[in-house]
mmCIF file of C-alpha atoms in Angstrom:
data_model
loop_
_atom_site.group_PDB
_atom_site.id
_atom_site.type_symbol
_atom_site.label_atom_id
_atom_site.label_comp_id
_atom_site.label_asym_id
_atom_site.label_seq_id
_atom_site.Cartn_x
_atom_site.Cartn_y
_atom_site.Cartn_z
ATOM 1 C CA UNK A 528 90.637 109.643 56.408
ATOM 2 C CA UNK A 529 91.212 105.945 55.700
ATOM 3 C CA UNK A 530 92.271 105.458 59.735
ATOM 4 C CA UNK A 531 89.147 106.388 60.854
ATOM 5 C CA UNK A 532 88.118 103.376 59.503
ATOM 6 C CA UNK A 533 85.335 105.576 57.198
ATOM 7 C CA UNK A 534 86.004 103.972 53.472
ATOM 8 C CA UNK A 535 85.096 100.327 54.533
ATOM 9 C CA UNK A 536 81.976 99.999 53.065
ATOM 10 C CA UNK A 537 82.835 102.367 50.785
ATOM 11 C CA UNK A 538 85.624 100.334 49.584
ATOM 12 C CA UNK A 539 83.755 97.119 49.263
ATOM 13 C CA UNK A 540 81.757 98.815 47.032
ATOM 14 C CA UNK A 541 84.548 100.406 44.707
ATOM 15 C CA UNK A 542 85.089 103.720 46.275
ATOM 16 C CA UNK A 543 83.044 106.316 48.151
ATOM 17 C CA UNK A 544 80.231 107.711 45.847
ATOM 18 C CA UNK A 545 78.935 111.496 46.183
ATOM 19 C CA UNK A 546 75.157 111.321 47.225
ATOM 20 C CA UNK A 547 75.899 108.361 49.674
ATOM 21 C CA UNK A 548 78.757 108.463 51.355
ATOM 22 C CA UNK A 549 79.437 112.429 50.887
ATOM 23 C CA UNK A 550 78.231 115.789 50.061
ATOM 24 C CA UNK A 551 79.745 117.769 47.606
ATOM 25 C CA UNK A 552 79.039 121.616 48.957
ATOM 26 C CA UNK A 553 77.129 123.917 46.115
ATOM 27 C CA UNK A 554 79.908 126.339 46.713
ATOM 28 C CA UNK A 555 83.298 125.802 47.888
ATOM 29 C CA UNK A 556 84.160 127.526 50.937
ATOM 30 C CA UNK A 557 87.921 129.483 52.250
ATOM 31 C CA UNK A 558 90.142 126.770 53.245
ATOM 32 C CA UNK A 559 94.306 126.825 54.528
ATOM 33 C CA UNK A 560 96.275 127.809 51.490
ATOM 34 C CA UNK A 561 98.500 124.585 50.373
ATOM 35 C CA UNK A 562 96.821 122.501 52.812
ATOM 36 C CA UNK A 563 93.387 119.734 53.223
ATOM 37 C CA UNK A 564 91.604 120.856 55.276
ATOM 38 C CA UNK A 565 89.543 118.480 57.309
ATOM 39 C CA UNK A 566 86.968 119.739 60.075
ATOM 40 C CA UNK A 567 85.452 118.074 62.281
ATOM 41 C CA UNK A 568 81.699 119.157 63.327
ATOM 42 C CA UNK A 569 80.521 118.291 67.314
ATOM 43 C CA UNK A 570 78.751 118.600 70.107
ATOM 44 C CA UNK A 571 79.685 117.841 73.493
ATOM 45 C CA UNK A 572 76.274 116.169 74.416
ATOM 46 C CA UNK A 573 76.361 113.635 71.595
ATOM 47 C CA UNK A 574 77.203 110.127 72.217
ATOM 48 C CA UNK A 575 78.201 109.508 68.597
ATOM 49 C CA UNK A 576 80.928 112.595 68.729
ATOM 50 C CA UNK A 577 81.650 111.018 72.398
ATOM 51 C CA UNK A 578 82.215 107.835 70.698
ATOM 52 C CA UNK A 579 84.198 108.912 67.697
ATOM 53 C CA UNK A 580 86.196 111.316 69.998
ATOM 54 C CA UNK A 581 88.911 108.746 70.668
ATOM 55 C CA UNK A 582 89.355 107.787 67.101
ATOM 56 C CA UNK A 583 89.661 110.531 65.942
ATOM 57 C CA UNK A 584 91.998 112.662 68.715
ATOM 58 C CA UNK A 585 94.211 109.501 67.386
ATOM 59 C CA UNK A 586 94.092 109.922 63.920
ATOM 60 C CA UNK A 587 94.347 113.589 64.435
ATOM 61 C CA UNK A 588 97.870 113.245 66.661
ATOM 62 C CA UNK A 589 99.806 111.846 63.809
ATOM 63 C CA UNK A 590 98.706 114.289 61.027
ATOM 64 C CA UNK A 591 101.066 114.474 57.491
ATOM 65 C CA UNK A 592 101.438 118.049 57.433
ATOM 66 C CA UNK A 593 99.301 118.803 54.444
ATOM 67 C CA UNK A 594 96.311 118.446 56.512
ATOM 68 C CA UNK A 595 94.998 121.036 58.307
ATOM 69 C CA UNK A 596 92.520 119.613 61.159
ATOM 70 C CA UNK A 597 90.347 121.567 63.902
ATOM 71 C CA UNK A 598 87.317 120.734 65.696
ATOM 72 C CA UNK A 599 84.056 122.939 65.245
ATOM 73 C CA UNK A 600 81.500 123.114 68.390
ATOM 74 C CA UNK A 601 77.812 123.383 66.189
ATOM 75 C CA UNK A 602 74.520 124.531 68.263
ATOM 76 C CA UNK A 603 71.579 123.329 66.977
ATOM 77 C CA UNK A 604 69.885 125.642 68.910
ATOM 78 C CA UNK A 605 70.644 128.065 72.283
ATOM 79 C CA UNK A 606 70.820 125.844 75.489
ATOM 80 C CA UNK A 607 72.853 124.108 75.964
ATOM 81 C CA UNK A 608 74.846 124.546 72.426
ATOM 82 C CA UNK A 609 76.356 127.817 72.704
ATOM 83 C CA UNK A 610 77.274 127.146 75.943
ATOM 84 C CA UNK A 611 79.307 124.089 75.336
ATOM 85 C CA UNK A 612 80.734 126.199 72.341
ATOM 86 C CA UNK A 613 82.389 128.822 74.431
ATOM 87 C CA UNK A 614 83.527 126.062 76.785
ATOM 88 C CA UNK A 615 85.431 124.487 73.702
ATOM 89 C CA UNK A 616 86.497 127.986 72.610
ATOM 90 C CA UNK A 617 87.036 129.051 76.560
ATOM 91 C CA UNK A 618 89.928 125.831 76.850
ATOM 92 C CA UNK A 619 91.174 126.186 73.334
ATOM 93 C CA UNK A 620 92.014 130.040 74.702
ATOM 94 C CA UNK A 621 93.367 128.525 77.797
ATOM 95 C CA UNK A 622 95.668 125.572 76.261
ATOM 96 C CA UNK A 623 93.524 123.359 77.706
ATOM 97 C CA UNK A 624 91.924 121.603 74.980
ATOM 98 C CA UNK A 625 94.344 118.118 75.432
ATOM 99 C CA UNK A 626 93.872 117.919 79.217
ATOM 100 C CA UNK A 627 90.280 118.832 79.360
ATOM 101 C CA UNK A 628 88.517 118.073 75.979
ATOM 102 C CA UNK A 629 88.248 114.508 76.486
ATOM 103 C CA UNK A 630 87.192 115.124 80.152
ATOM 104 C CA UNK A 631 84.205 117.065 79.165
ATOM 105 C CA UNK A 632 82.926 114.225 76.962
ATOM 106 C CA UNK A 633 83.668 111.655 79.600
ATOM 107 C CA UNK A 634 81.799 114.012 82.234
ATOM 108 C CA UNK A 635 78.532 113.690 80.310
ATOM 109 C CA UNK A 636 78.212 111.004 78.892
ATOM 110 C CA UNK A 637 80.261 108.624 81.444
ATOM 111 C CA UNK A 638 79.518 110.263 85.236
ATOM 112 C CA UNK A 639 76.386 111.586 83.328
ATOM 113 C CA UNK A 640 77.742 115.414 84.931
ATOM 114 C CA UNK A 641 74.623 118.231 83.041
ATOM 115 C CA UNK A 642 76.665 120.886 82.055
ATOM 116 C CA UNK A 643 73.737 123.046 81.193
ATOM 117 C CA UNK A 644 74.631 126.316 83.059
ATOM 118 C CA UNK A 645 77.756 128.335 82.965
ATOM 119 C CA UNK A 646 77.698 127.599 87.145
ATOM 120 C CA UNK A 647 78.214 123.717 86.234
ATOM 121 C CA UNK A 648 80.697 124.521 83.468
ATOM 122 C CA UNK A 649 82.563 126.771 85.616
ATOM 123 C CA UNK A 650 82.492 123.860 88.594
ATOM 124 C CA UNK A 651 83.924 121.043 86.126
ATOM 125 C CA UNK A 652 86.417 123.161 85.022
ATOM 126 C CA UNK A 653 87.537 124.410 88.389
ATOM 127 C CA UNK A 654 87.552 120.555 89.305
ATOM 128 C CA UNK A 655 90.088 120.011 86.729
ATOM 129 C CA UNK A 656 92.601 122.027 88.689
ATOM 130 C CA UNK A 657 91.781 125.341 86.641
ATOM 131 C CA UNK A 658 91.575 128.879 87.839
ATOM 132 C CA UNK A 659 88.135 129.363 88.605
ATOM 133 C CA UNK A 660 88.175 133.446 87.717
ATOM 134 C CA UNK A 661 90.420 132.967 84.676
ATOM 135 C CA UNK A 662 88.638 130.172 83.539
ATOM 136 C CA UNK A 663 84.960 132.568 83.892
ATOM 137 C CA UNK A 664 86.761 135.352 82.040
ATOM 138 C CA UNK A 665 87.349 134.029 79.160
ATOM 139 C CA UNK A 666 84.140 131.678 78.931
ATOM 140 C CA UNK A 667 81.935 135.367 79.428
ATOM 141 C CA UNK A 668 84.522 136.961 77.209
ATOM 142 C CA UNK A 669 83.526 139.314 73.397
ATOM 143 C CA UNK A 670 86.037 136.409 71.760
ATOM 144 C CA UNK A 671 84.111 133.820 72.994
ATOM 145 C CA UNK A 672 80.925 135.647 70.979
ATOM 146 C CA UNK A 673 83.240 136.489 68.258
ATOM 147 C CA UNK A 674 84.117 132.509 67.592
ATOM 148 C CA UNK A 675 81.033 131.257 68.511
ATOM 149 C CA UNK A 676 79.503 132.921 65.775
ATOM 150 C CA UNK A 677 81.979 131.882 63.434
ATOM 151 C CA UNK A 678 81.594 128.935 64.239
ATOM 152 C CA UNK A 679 77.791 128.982 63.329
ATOM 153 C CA UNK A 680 78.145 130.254 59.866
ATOM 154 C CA UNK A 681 80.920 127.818 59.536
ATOM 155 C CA UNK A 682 78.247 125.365 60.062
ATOM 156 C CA UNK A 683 75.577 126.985 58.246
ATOM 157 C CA UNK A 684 77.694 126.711 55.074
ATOM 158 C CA UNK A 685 78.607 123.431 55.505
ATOM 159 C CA UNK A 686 74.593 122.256 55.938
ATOM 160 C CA UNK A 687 75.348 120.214 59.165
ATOM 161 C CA UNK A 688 71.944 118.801 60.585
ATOM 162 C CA UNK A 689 73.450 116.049 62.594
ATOM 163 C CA UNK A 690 77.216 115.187 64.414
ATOM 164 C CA UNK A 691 79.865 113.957 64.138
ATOM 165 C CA UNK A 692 80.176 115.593 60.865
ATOM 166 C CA UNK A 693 83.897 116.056 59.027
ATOM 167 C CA UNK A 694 83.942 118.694 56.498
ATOM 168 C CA UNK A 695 86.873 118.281 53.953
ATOM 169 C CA UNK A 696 88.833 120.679 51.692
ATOM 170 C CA UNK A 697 86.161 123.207 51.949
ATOM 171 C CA UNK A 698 84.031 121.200 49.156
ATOM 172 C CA UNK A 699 82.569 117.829 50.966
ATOM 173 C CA UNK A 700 81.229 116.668 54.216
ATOM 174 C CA UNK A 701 80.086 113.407 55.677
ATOM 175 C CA UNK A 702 78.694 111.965 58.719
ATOM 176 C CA UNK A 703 78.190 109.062 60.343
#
């Protein structure tokens, strides 16, 4: 986690302490046998996670391959979070994530685009060059549900209560 550029401070001060610069979980959770797992925690309408987003799409392209990385949608609450969770899921489905993940941030927070109805979702994406009806399907799909709600408890256990959040070998989490 060092390229992020996280441990600075940290460093300067001998080392990241628990209580301050991380969270050690109560419990530790499931994680990828024989592999780190590092998650990161977002929402599409934050300008920290838009911020970060570059960083860490670069850190996360040149992985050793005992870390496990994926990117967790949170909702805080119903509008717009869930939606902009099954848009995450709804291009991860589609193999869209690396053409159209970044776009979605840059939308928002950039051409200031409120992507606060499945209609405006469904527009952006369509913009993109992306089959309008496919693209609906799977955003409106059960999986959608399914990993949505996965992707609350995954939250849940990890206590997020603010983004960008990275969750790490299913025992600590820190934020920004």
């Amino acid at each position: 986690l060092s390229t992020l550029g996280l441990p600075g401070i940290a460093a300067a001060q001998g080392g990241p302490l628990e209580g301050k610069h991380y969270q050690k979980l109560s419990q530790a959770l499931p994680t990828t046998p024989g592999k780190i797992d590092v998650v990161e925690f977002f929402w599409y309408g934050c300008p920290h996670c838009a911020h970060f987003e570059p960083s860490l799409s670069a850190w996360a392209s040149k992985l050793p391959a005992d870390i496990a990385f994926r990117r967790v949608p949170v909702a805080f609450r119903e509008n717009p979070f869930v939606l902009h969770q099954r848009l995450y899921y709804a291009l991860e489905g589609m193999g869209l994530l690396g053409s159209v993940h970044p776009k979605v941030f840059t939308a928002m927070h950039e051409a200031r685009l409120k992507l606060d109805s499945d209609e405006a979702v469904i527009d952006f994406v369509a913009k993109q060059g992306v089959d309008r009806a496919k693209f609906s399907a799977m955003l409106n799909s059960f999986a959608m549900q399914n990993k949505t709600r996965s992707a609350r408890a995954l939250s849940e256990s990890y206590k997020i209560d603010g983004v960008p959040a990275l969750g790490v070998a299913g025992r600590f989490f820190t934020t920004v």
